[in-house]
């Protein structure tokens, strides 16, 4: 009987080791990769929200797509007065980097 007990314990130990070897693989498939990268992830672009002074009235808030449409129609040009949060005063469109870039890319 003593031999059966040792044999059973060896089987249990072998099964335990087999399960223990599978745990890291199971954890890796469930857990995301935690390896630090050399560079930080890219920050999401903040949504552009500006106001423009067009045809003697304030228009906005305008998002990027709306600005592009107005630029393509010639309604926002370099000298159009625009404002966004953080500015003390209205400035020309070409003074706001985000709008300046859109003007360069989408001007008629």
PDB file of N, CA and C in Angstrom:
ATOM      1  N   UNK A   1       0.792  -1.194   0.000  1.00  0.00           N
ATOM      2  CA  UNK A   1       0.000   0.000   0.000  1.00  0.00           C
ATOM      3  C   UNK A   1       0.837   1.262   0.000  1.00  0.00           C
ATOM      4  N   UNK A   2       1.980   1.181   0.634  1.00  0.00           N
ATOM      5  CA  UNK A   2       2.860   2.325   0.698  1.00  0.00           C
ATOM      6  C   UNK A   2       3.299   2.742  -0.702  1.00  0.00           C
ATOM      7  N   UNK A   3       3.500   1.761  -1.612  1.00  0.00           N
ATOM      8  CA  UNK A   3       3.922   2.078  -2.970  1.00  0.00           C
ATOM      9  C   UNK A   3       2.840   2.828  -3.736  1.00  0.00           C
ATOM     10  N   UNK A   4       1.559   2.453  -3.537  1.00  0.00           N
ATOM     11  CA  UNK A   4       0.474   3.159  -4.207  1.00  0.00           C
ATOM     12  C   UNK A   4       0.435   4.618  -3.755  1.00  0.00           C
ATOM     13  N   UNK A   5       0.655   4.865  -2.509  1.00  0.00           N
ATOM     14  CA  UNK A   5       0.621   6.218  -1.968  1.00  0.00           C
ATOM     15  C   UNK A   5       1.723   7.067  -2.594  1.00  0.00           C
ATOM     16  N   UNK A   6       2.930   6.535  -2.723  1.00  0.00           N
ATOM     17  CA  UNK A   6       4.036   7.271  -3.337  1.00  0.00           C
ATOM     18  C   UNK A   6       3.739   7.509  -4.820  1.00  0.00           C
ATOM     19  N   UNK A   7       3.207   6.490  -5.482  1.00  0.00           N
ATOM     20  CA  UNK A   7       2.867   6.614  -6.902  1.00  0.00           C
ATOM     21  C   UNK A   7       1.814   7.702  -7.096  1.00  0.00           C
ATOM     22  N   UNK A   8       0.768   7.712  -6.251  1.00  0.00           N
ATOM     23  CA  UNK A   8      -0.280   8.737  -6.340  1.00  0.00           C
ATOM     24  C   UNK A   8       0.301  10.131  -6.122  1.00  0.00           C
ATOM     25  N   UNK A   9       1.194  10.259  -5.152  1.00  0.00           N
ATOM     26  CA  UNK A   9       1.786  11.564  -4.871  1.00  0.00           C
ATOM     27  C   UNK A   9       2.652  12.037  -6.049  1.00  0.00           C
ATOM     28  N   UNK A  10       3.347  11.121  -6.711  1.00  0.00           N
ATOM     29  CA  UNK A  10       4.163  11.485  -7.856  1.00  0.00           C
ATOM     30  C   UNK A  10       3.287  11.965  -9.015  1.00  0.00           C
ATOM     31  N   UNK A  11       2.148  11.289  -9.210  1.00  0.00           N
ATOM     32  CA  UNK A  11       1.209  11.712 -10.259  1.00  0.00           C
ATOM     33  C   UNK A  11       0.668  13.102  -9.933  1.00  0.00           C
ATOM     34  N   UNK A  12       0.283  13.298  -8.671  1.00  0.00           N
ATOM     35  CA  UNK A  12      -0.233  14.609  -8.258  1.00  0.00           C
ATOM     36  C   UNK A  12       0.828  15.689  -8.467  1.00  0.00           C
ATOM     37  N   UNK A  13       2.068  15.392  -8.102  1.00  0.00           N
ATOM     38  CA  UNK A  13       3.140  16.351  -8.253  1.00  0.00           C
ATOM     39  C   UNK A  13       3.377  16.658  -9.737  1.00  0.00           C
ATOM     40  N   UNK A  14       3.339  15.659 -10.586  1.00  0.00           N
ATOM     41  CA  UNK A  14       3.520  15.863 -12.022  1.00  0.00           C
ATOM     42  C   UNK A  14       2.412  16.707 -12.610  1.00  0.00           C
ATOM     43  N   UNK A  15       1.167  16.459 -12.182  1.00  0.00           N
ATOM     44  CA  UNK A  15       0.039  17.264 -12.663  1.00  0.00           C
ATOM     45  C   UNK A  15       0.176  18.704 -12.178  1.00  0.00           C
ATOM     46  N   UNK A  16       0.592  18.864 -10.932  1.00  0.00           N
ATOM     47  CA  UNK A  16       0.783  20.207 -10.378  1.00  0.00           C
ATOM     48  C   UNK A  16       1.838  20.981 -11.148  1.00  0.00           C
ATOM     49  N   UNK A  17       2.942  20.312 -11.480  1.00  0.00           N
ATOM     50  CA  UNK A  17       4.002  20.969 -12.238  1.00  0.00           C
ATOM     51  C   UNK A  17       3.533  21.327 -13.649  1.00  0.00           C
ATOM     52  N   UNK A  18       2.732  20.466 -14.240  1.00  0.00           N
ATOM     53  CA  UNK A  18       2.211  20.725 -15.570  1.00  0.00           C
ATOM     54  C   UNK A  18       1.320  21.970 -15.559  1.00  0.00           C
ATOM     55  N   UNK A  19       0.468  22.048 -14.567  1.00  0.00           N
ATOM     56  CA  UNK A  19      -0.415  23.223 -14.442  1.00  0.00           C
ATOM     57  C   UNK A  19       0.412  24.468 -14.161  1.00  0.00           C
ATOM     58  N   UNK A  20       1.401  24.338 -13.267  1.00  0.00           N
ATOM     59  CA  UNK A  20       2.253  25.485 -12.933  1.00  0.00           C
ATOM     60  C   UNK A  20       2.988  26.004 -14.163  1.00  0.00           C
ATOM     61  N   UNK A  21       3.392  25.133 -15.072  1.00  0.00           N
ATOM     62  CA  UNK A  21       4.078  25.554 -16.290  1.00  0.00           C
ATOM     63  C   UNK A  21       3.146  26.283 -17.248  1.00  0.00           C
ATOM     64  N   UNK A  22       1.855  26.030 -17.153  1.00  0.00           N
ATOM     65  CA  UNK A  22       0.890  26.666 -18.054  1.00  0.00           C
ATOM     66  C   UNK A  22       0.461  28.039 -17.559  1.00  0.00           C
ATOM     67  N   UNK A  23       0.623  28.325 -16.278  1.00  0.00           N
ATOM     68  CA  UNK A  23       0.158  29.593 -15.705  1.00  0.00           C
ATOM     69  C   UNK A  23       0.781  30.803 -16.396  1.00  0.00           C
ATOM     70  N   UNK A  24       2.103  30.846 -16.601  1.00  0.00           N
ATOM     71  CA  UNK A  24       2.651  32.039 -17.285  1.00  0.00           C
ATOM     72  C   UNK A  24       2.065  32.259 -18.677  1.00  0.00           C
ATOM     73  N   UNK A  25       1.856  31.185 -19.432  1.00  0.00           N
ATOM     74  CA  UNK A  25       1.260  31.335 -20.772  1.00  0.00           C
ATOM     75  C   UNK A  25      -0.156  31.870 -20.670  1.00  0.00           C
ATOM     76  N   UNK A  26      -0.924  31.364 -19.708  1.00  0.00           N
ATOM     77  CA  UNK A  26      -2.302  31.838 -19.535  1.00  0.00           C
ATOM     78  C   UNK A  26      -2.296  33.311 -19.127  1.00  0.00           C
ATOM     79  N   UNK A  27      -1.401  33.699 -18.238  1.00  0.00           N
ATOM     80  CA  UNK A  27      -1.339  35.095 -17.788  1.00  0.00           C
ATOM     81  C   UNK A  27      -0.930  36.015 -18.931  1.00  0.00           C
ATOM     82  N   UNK A  28       0.009  35.584 -19.765  1.00  0.00           N
ATOM     83  CA  UNK A  28       0.445  36.410 -20.888  1.00  0.00           C
ATOM     84  C   UNK A  28      -0.666  36.626 -21.904  1.00  0.00           C
ATOM     85  N   UNK A  29      -1.524  35.649 -22.063  1.00  0.00           N
ATOM     86  CA  UNK A  29      -2.617  35.811 -23.032  1.00  0.00           C
ATOM     87  C   UNK A  29      -3.716  36.709 -22.486  1.00  0.00           C
ATOM     88  N   UNK A  30      -3.828  36.814 -21.171  1.00  0.00           N
ATOM     89  CA  UNK A  30      -4.873  37.634 -20.558  1.00  0.00           C
ATOM     90  C   UNK A  30      -4.378  39.042 -20.257  1.00  0.00           C
ATOM     91  N   UNK A  31      -3.138  39.162 -19.829  1.00  0.00           N
ATOM     92  CA  UNK A  31      -2.579  40.449 -19.424  1.00  0.00           C
ATOM     93  C   UNK A  31      -1.954  41.148 -20.631  1.00  0.00           C
ATOM     94  N   UNK A  32      -2.125  42.468 -20.749  1.00  0.00           N
ATOM     95  CA  UNK A  32      -1.466  43.193 -21.834  1.00  0.00           C
ATOM     96  C   UNK A  32       0.035  43.240 -21.589  1.00  0.00           C
ATOM     97  N   UNK A  33       0.769  43.488 -22.658  1.00  0.00           N
ATOM     98  CA  UNK A  33       2.227  43.576 -22.559  1.00  0.00           C
ATOM     99  C   UNK A  33       2.596  44.764 -21.679  1.00  0.00           C
ATOM    100  N   UNK A  34       3.355  44.516 -20.659  1.00  0.00           N
ATOM    101  CA  UNK A  34       3.748  45.565 -19.723  1.00  0.00           C
ATOM    102  C   UNK A  34       5.183  46.039 -19.961  1.00  0.00           C
ATOM    103  N   UNK A  35       5.775  45.631 -21.060  1.00  0.00           N
ATOM    104  CA  UNK A  35       7.140  46.025 -21.363  1.00  0.00           C
ATOM    105  C   UNK A  35       7.169  47.517 -21.671  1.00  0.00           C
ATOM    106  N   UNK A  36       7.971  48.289 -20.937  1.00  0.00           N
ATOM    107  CA  UNK A  36       8.017  49.724 -21.227  1.00  0.00           C
ATOM    108  C   UNK A  36       8.645  49.972 -22.592  1.00  0.00           C
ATOM    109  N   UNK A  37       8.101  50.950 -23.305  1.00  0.00           N
ATOM    110  CA  UNK A  37       8.661  51.244 -24.626  1.00  0.00           C
ATOM    111  C   UNK A  37       9.679  52.367 -24.484  1.00  0.00           C
ATOM    112  N   UNK A  38      10.484  52.529 -25.491  1.00  0.00           N
ATOM    113  CA  UNK A  38      11.529  53.548 -25.470  1.00  0.00           C
ATOM    114  C   UNK A  38      10.953  54.952 -25.616  1.00  0.00           C
ATOM    115  N   UNK A  39       9.782  55.057 -26.228  1.00  0.00           N
ATOM    116  CA  UNK A  39       9.143  56.358 -26.407  1.00  0.00           C
ATOM    117  C   UNK A  39       7.728  56.303 -25.858  1.00  0.00           C
ATOM    118  N   UNK A  40       7.231  57.414 -25.334  1.00  0.00           N
ATOM    119  CA  UNK A  40       5.865  57.408 -24.810  1.00  0.00           C
ATOM    120  C   UNK A  40       4.854  57.291 -25.936  1.00  0.00           C
ATOM    121  N   UNK A  41       3.663  56.778 -25.640  1.00  0.00           N
ATOM    122  CA  UNK A  41       2.637  56.702 -26.686  1.00  0.00           C
ATOM    123  C   UNK A  41       2.228  58.107 -27.112  1.00  0.00           C
ATOM    124  N   UNK A  42       1.744  58.211 -28.324  1.00  0.00           N
ATOM    125  CA  UNK A  42       1.340  59.500 -28.856  1.00  0.00           C
ATOM    126  C   UNK A  42       0.083  59.979 -28.152  1.00  0.00           C
ATOM    127  N   UNK A  43       0.080  61.232 -27.770  1.00  0.00           N
ATOM    128  CA  UNK A  43      -1.082  61.833 -27.124  1.00  0.00           C
ATOM    129  C   UNK A  43      -2.175  62.021 -28.177  1.00  0.00           C
ATOM    130  N   UNK A  44      -3.428  61.793 -27.797  1.00  0.00           N
ATOM    131  CA  UNK A  44      -4.498  62.055 -28.763  1.00  0.00           C
ATOM    132  C   UNK A  44      -4.568  63.547 -29.072  1.00  0.00           C
ATOM    133  N   UNK A  45      -4.838  63.844 -30.304  1.00  0.00           N
ATOM    134  CA  UNK A  45      -4.923  65.242 -30.709  1.00  0.00           C
ATOM    135  C   UNK A  45      -6.135  65.891 -30.054  1.00  0.00           C
ATOM    136  N   UNK A  46      -5.894  67.054 -29.498  1.00  0.00           N
ATOM    137  CA  UNK A  46      -7.001  67.797 -28.908  1.00  0.00           C
ATOM    138  C   UNK A  46      -7.902  68.287 -30.033  1.00  0.00           C
ATOM    139  N   UNK A  47      -9.174  68.235 -29.809  1.00  0.00           N
ATOM    140  CA  UNK A  47     -10.119  68.671 -30.832  1.00  0.00           C
ATOM    141  C   UNK A  47      -9.997  70.182 -31.011  1.00  0.00           C
ATOM    142  N   UNK A  48      -9.858  70.591 -32.243  1.00  0.00           N
ATOM    143  CA  UNK A  48      -9.747  72.008 -32.568  1.00  0.00           C
ATOM    144  C   UNK A  48     -11.112  72.659 -32.396  1.00  0.00           C
ATOM    145  N   UNK A  49     -11.145  73.753 -31.660  1.00  0.00           N
ATOM    146  CA  UNK A  49     -12.363  74.542 -31.526  1.00  0.00           C
ATOM    147  C   UNK A  49     -11.971  76.008 -31.580  1.00  0.00           C
ATOM    148  N   UNK A  50     -12.331  76.639 -32.663  1.00  0.00           N
ATOM    149  CA  UNK A  50     -12.010  78.055 -32.836  1.00  0.00           C
ATOM    150  C   UNK A  50     -13.270  78.811 -33.234  1.00  0.00           C
ATOM    151  N   UNK A  51     -13.204  80.112 -33.013  1.00  0.00           N
ATOM    152  CA  UNK A  51     -14.245  81.023 -33.478  1.00  0.00           C
ATOM    153  C   UNK A  51     -13.609  81.892 -34.549  1.00  0.00           C
ATOM    154  N   UNK A  52     -14.370  82.254 -35.557  1.00  0.00           N
ATOM    155  CA  UNK A  52     -13.862  83.104 -36.630  1.00  0.00           C
ATOM    156  C   UNK A  52     -14.795  84.288 -36.812  1.00  0.00           C
ATOM    157  N   UNK A  53     -14.251  85.394 -37.244  1.00  0.00           N
ATOM    158  CA  UNK A  53     -15.039  86.583 -37.538  1.00  0.00           C
ATOM    159  C   UNK A  53     -15.202  86.645 -39.039  1.00  0.00           C
ATOM    160  N   UNK A  54     -16.388  86.215 -39.517  1.00  0.00           N
ATOM    161  CA  UNK A  54     -16.657  86.114 -40.953  1.00  0.00           C
ATOM    162  C   UNK A  54     -17.896  86.945 -41.281  1.00  0.00           C
ATOM    163  N   UNK A  55     -17.815  87.759 -42.330  1.00  0.00           N
ATOM    164  CA  UNK A  55     -18.932  88.604 -42.757  1.00  0.00           C
ATOM    165  C   UNK A  55     -19.485  89.434 -41.597  1.00  0.00           C
ATOM    166  N   UNK A  56     -18.588  90.032 -40.843  1.00  0.00           N
ATOM    167  CA  UNK A  56     -18.942  90.925 -39.729  1.00  0.00           C
ATOM    168  C   UNK A  56     -19.737  90.245 -38.615  1.00  0.00           C
ATOM    169  N   UNK A  57     -19.538  88.936 -38.476  1.00  0.00           N
ATOM    170  CA  UNK A  57     -20.181  88.248 -37.351  1.00  0.00           C
ATOM    171  C   UNK A  57     -19.286  87.115 -36.863  1.00  0.00           C
ATOM    172  N   UNK A  58     -19.471  86.797 -35.582  1.00  0.00           N
ATOM    173  CA  UNK A  58     -18.712  85.708 -34.964  1.00  0.00           C
ATOM    174  C   UNK A  58     -19.341  84.374 -35.339  1.00  0.00           C
ATOM    175  N   UNK A  59     -18.512  83.433 -35.805  1.00  0.00           N
ATOM    176  CA  UNK A  59     -18.972  82.111 -36.209  1.00  0.00           C
ATOM    177  C   UNK A  59     -18.213  81.076 -35.386  1.00  0.00           C
ATOM    178  N   UNK A  60     -18.932  80.107 -34.848  1.00  0.00           N
ATOM    179  CA  UNK A  60     -18.249  79.031 -34.121  1.00  0.00           C
ATOM    180  C   UNK A  60     -18.993  78.613 -32.880  1.00  0.00           C
ATOM    181  N   UNK A  61     -18.437  77.651 -32.208  1.00  0.00           N
ATOM    182  CA  UNK A  61     -17.106  77.084 -32.382  1.00  0.00           C
ATOM    183  C   UNK A  61     -17.038  76.194 -33.632  1.00  0.00           C
ATOM    184  N   UNK A  62     -15.894  76.233 -34.267  1.00  0.00           N
ATOM    185  CA  UNK A  62     -15.657  75.465 -35.487  1.00  0.00           C
ATOM    186  C   UNK A  62     -14.649  74.363 -35.201  1.00  0.00           C
ATOM    187  N   UNK A  63     -14.945  73.154 -35.681  1.00  0.00           N
ATOM    188  CA  UNK A  63     -13.970  72.060 -35.560  1.00  0.00           C
ATOM    189  C   UNK A  63     -13.078  72.073 -36.804  1.00  0.00           C
ATOM    190  N   UNK A  64     -12.165  71.140 -36.880  1.00  0.00           N
ATOM    191  CA  UNK A  64     -11.202  71.108 -37.985  1.00  0.00           C
ATOM    192  C   UNK A  64     -11.890  70.973 -39.342  1.00  0.00           C
ATOM    193  N   UNK A  65     -12.855  70.073 -39.453  1.00  0.00           N
ATOM    194  CA  UNK A  65     -13.530  69.859 -40.738  1.00  0.00           C
ATOM    195  C   UNK A  65     -14.296  71.102 -41.185  1.00  0.00           C
ATOM    196  N   UNK A  66     -14.924  71.789 -40.229  1.00  0.00           N
ATOM    197  CA  UNK A  66     -15.657  73.018 -40.571  1.00  0.00           C
ATOM    198  C   UNK A  66     -14.683  74.105 -41.016  1.00  0.00           C
ATOM    199  N   UNK A  67     -13.526  74.193 -40.367  1.00  0.00           N
ATOM    200  CA  UNK A  67     -12.503  75.161 -40.782  1.00  0.00           C
ATOM    201  C   UNK A  67     -12.025  74.862 -42.195  1.00  0.00           C
ATOM    202  N   UNK A  68     -11.779  73.603 -42.479  1.00  0.00           N
ATOM    203  CA  UNK A  68     -11.329  73.214 -43.822  1.00  0.00           C
ATOM    204  C   UNK A  68     -12.358  73.629 -44.870  1.00  0.00           C
ATOM    205  N   UNK A  69     -13.634  73.367 -44.597  1.00  0.00           N
ATOM    206  CA  UNK A  69     -14.691  73.729 -45.553  1.00  0.00           C
ATOM    207  C   UNK A  69     -14.719  75.243 -45.785  1.00  0.00           C
ATOM    208  N   UNK A  70     -14.566  76.020 -44.716  1.00  0.00           N
ATOM    209  CA  UNK A  70     -14.577  77.484 -44.866  1.00  0.00           C
ATOM    210  C   UNK A  70     -13.311  77.985 -45.559  1.00  0.00           C
ATOM    211  N   UNK A  71     -12.201  77.337 -45.331  1.00  0.00           N
ATOM    212  CA  UNK A  71     -10.955  77.693 -46.025  1.00  0.00           C
ATOM    213  C   UNK A  71     -11.105  77.410 -47.517  1.00  0.00           C
ATOM    214  N   UNK A  72     -11.664  76.250 -47.857  1.00  0.00           N
ATOM    215  CA  UNK A  72     -11.838  75.890 -49.270  1.00  0.00           C
ATOM    216  C   UNK A  72     -12.810  76.822 -49.988  1.00  0.00           C
ATOM    217  N   UNK A  73     -13.762  77.398 -49.238  1.00  0.00           N
ATOM    218  CA  UNK A  73     -14.706  78.362 -49.822  1.00  0.00           C
ATOM    219  C   UNK A  73     -14.128  79.774 -49.848  1.00  0.00           C
ATOM    220  N   UNK A  74     -12.915  79.946 -49.293  1.00  0.00           N
ATOM    221  CA  UNK A  74     -12.298  81.266 -49.249  1.00  0.00           C
ATOM    222  C   UNK A  74     -12.856  82.159 -48.157  1.00  0.00           C
ATOM    223  N   UNK A  75     -13.580  81.600 -47.232  1.00  0.00           N
ATOM    224  CA  UNK A  75     -14.182  82.398 -46.158  1.00  0.00           C
ATOM    225  C   UNK A  75     -13.252  82.558 -44.955  1.00  0.00           C
ATOM    226  N   UNK A  76     -12.295  81.663 -44.800  1.00  0.00           N
ATOM    227  CA  UNK A  76     -11.223  81.836 -43.822  1.00  0.00           C
ATOM    228  C   UNK A  76      -9.940  81.940 -44.626  1.00  0.00           C
ATOM    229  N   UNK A  77      -9.261  83.073 -44.471  1.00  0.00           N
ATOM    230  CA  UNK A  77      -7.987  83.326 -45.139  1.00  0.00           C
ATOM    231  C   UNK A  77      -6.964  83.716 -44.072  1.00  0.00           C
ATOM    232  N   UNK A  78      -5.733  83.940 -44.494  1.00  0.00           N
ATOM    233  CA  UNK A  78      -4.670  84.270 -43.531  1.00  0.00           C
ATOM    234  C   UNK A  78      -5.050  85.410 -42.585  1.00  0.00           C
ATOM    235  N   UNK A  79      -5.738  86.415 -43.108  1.00  0.00           N
ATOM    236  CA  UNK A  79      -6.042  87.612 -42.319  1.00  0.00           C
ATOM    237  C   UNK A  79      -7.367  87.550 -41.554  1.00  0.00           C
ATOM    238  N   UNK A  80      -8.103  86.461 -41.655  1.00  0.00           N
ATOM    239  CA  UNK A  80      -9.364  86.324 -40.913  1.00  0.00           C
ATOM    240  C   UNK A  80      -9.065  86.321 -39.418  1.00  0.00           C
ATOM    241  N   UNK A  81      -9.844  87.081 -38.667  1.00  0.00           N
ATOM    242  CA  UNK A  81      -9.668  87.101 -37.219  1.00  0.00           C
ATOM    243  C   UNK A  81     -10.268  85.835 -36.623  1.00  0.00           C
ATOM    244  N   UNK A  82      -9.488  85.185 -35.774  1.00  0.00           N
ATOM    245  CA  UNK A  82      -9.934  83.956 -35.112  1.00  0.00           C
ATOM    246  C   UNK A  82      -9.551  84.020 -33.642  1.00  0.00           C
ATOM    247  N   UNK A  83     -10.236  83.224 -32.867  1.00  0.00           N
ATOM    248  CA  UNK A  83      -9.960  83.125 -31.425  1.00  0.00           C
ATOM    249  C   UNK A  83     -10.183  81.694 -30.985  1.00  0.00           C
ATOM    250  N   UNK A  84      -9.368  81.248 -30.013  1.00  0.00           N
ATOM    251  CA  UNK A  84      -9.567  79.949 -29.380  1.00  0.00           C
ATOM    252  C   UNK A  84      -9.253  80.102 -27.901  1.00  0.00           C
ATOM    253  N   UNK A  85      -9.708  79.153 -27.117  1.00  0.00           N
ATOM    254  CA  UNK A  85      -9.475  79.187 -25.679  1.00  0.00           C
ATOM    255  C   UNK A  85      -7.984  79.329 -25.401  1.00  0.00           C
ATOM    256  N   UNK A  86      -7.655  80.170 -24.464  1.00  0.00           N
ATOM    257  CA  UNK A  86      -6.262  80.392 -24.097  1.00  0.00           C
ATOM    258  C   UNK A  86      -5.696  81.676 -24.665  1.00  0.00           C
ATOM    259  N   UNK A  87      -6.359  82.239 -25.674  1.00  0.00           N
ATOM    260  CA  UNK A  87      -5.900  83.504 -26.251  1.00  0.00           C
ATOM    261  C   UNK A  87      -6.583  84.665 -25.547  1.00  0.00           C
ATOM    262  N   UNK A  88      -5.829  85.735 -25.329  1.00  0.00           N
ATOM    263  CA  UNK A  88      -6.392  86.928 -24.686  1.00  0.00           C
ATOM    264  C   UNK A  88      -7.219  87.744 -25.672  1.00  0.00           C
ATOM    265  N   UNK A  89      -6.823  87.708 -26.949  1.00  0.00           N
ATOM    266  CA  UNK A  89      -7.487  88.527 -27.969  1.00  0.00           C
ATOM    267  C   UNK A  89      -7.639  87.743 -29.263  1.00  0.00           C
ATOM    268  N   UNK A  90      -8.405  88.322 -30.174  1.00  0.00           N
ATOM    269  CA  UNK A  90      -8.533  87.773 -31.511  1.00  0.00           C
ATOM    270  C   UNK A  90      -7.209  87.986 -32.237  1.00  0.00           C
ATOM    271  N   UNK A  91      -6.816  87.017 -33.047  1.00  0.00           N
ATOM    272  CA  UNK A  91      -5.587  87.116 -33.839  1.00  0.00           C
ATOM    273  C   UNK A  91      -5.905  86.685 -35.261  1.00  0.00           C
ATOM    274  N   UNK A  92      -4.985  86.937 -36.183  1.00  0.00           N
ATOM    275  CA  UNK A  92      -5.213  86.492 -37.559  1.00  0.00           C
ATOM    276  C   UNK A  92      -5.046  84.976 -37.635  1.00  0.00           C
ATOM    277  N   UNK A  93      -5.762  84.370 -38.551  1.00  0.00           N
ATOM    278  CA  UNK A  93      -5.784  82.904 -38.679  1.00  0.00           C
ATOM    279  C   UNK A  93      -4.386  82.320 -38.828  1.00  0.00           C
ATOM    280  N   UNK A  94      -3.520  83.002 -39.563  1.00  0.00           N
ATOM    281  CA  UNK A  94      -2.175  82.457 -39.792  1.00  0.00           C
ATOM    282  C   UNK A  94      -1.322  82.452 -38.528  1.00  0.00           C
ATOM    283  N   UNK A  95      -1.764  83.118 -37.454  1.00  0.00           N
ATOM    284  CA  UNK A  95      -1.014  83.138 -36.198  1.00  0.00           C
ATOM    285  C   UNK A  95      -1.310  81.931 -35.307  1.00  0.00           C
ATOM    286  N   UNK A  96      -2.347  81.176 -35.631  1.00  0.00           N
ATOM    287  CA  UNK A  96      -2.670  79.970 -34.866  1.00  0.00           C
ATOM    288  C   UNK A  96      -2.113  78.793 -35.652  1.00  0.00           C
ATOM    289  N   UNK A  97      -1.137  78.081 -35.086  1.00  0.00           N
ATOM    290  CA  UNK A  97      -0.468  77.014 -35.838  1.00  0.00           C
ATOM    291  C   UNK A  97      -1.421  76.000 -36.472  1.00  0.00           C
ATOM    292  N   UNK A  98      -2.458  75.588 -35.756  1.00  0.00           N
ATOM    293  CA  UNK A  98      -3.383  74.590 -36.305  1.00  0.00           C
ATOM    294  C   UNK A  98      -4.113  75.124 -37.533  1.00  0.00           C
ATOM    295  N   UNK A  99      -4.516  76.392 -37.476  1.00  0.00           N
ATOM    296  CA  UNK A  99      -5.221  77.007 -38.608  1.00  0.00           C
ATOM    297  C   UNK A  99      -4.228  77.307 -39.735  1.00  0.00           C
ATOM    298  N   UNK A 100      -3.039  77.763 -39.375  1.00  0.00           N
ATOM    299  CA  UNK A 100      -2.009  78.026 -40.381  1.00  0.00           C
ATOM    300  C   UNK A 100      -1.712  76.787 -41.210  1.00  0.00           C
ATOM    301  N   UNK A 101      -1.634  75.650 -40.541  1.00  0.00           N
ATOM    302  CA  UNK A 101      -1.391  74.384 -41.240  1.00  0.00           C
ATOM    303  C   UNK A 101      -2.548  74.071 -42.195  1.00  0.00           C
ATOM    304  N   UNK A 102      -3.777  74.255 -41.717  1.00  0.00           N
ATOM    305  CA  UNK A 102      -4.946  73.997 -42.566  1.00  0.00           C
ATOM    306  C   UNK A 102      -4.970  74.945 -43.756  1.00  0.00           C
ATOM    307  N   UNK A 103      -4.601  76.191 -43.536  1.00  0.00           N
ATOM    308  CA  UNK A 103      -4.556  77.158 -44.634  1.00  0.00           C
ATOM    309  C   UNK A 103      -3.559  76.714 -45.702  1.00  0.00           C
ATOM    310  N   UNK A 104      -2.390  76.252 -45.278  1.00  0.00           N
ATOM    311  CA  UNK A 104      -1.380  75.806 -46.244  1.00  0.00           C
ATOM    312  C   UNK A 104      -1.859  74.591 -47.030  1.00  0.00           C
ATOM    313  N   UNK A 105      -2.560  73.691 -46.355  1.00  0.00           N
ATOM    314  CA  UNK A 105      -2.977  72.455 -47.002  1.00  0.00           C
ATOM    315  C   UNK A 105      -4.243  72.578 -47.863  1.00  0.00           C
ATOM    316  N   UNK A 106      -5.126  73.518 -47.508  1.00  0.00           N
ATOM    317  CA  UNK A 106      -6.462  73.505 -48.137  1.00  0.00           C
ATOM    318  C   UNK A 106      -6.866  74.808 -48.815  1.00  0.00           C
ATOM    319  N   UNK A 107      -5.947  75.772 -48.912  1.00  0.00           N
ATOM    320  CA  UNK A 107      -6.287  77.057 -49.560  1.00  0.00           C
ATOM    321  C   UNK A 107      -6.634  76.857 -51.019  1.00  0.00           C
ATOM    322  N   UNK A 108      -7.576  77.671 -51.513  1.00  0.00           N
ATOM    323  CA  UNK A 108      -7.931  77.647 -52.946  1.00  0.00           C
ATOM    324  C   UNK A 108      -6.786  78.154 -53.766  1.00  0.00           C
TER     325      UNK A 108
END
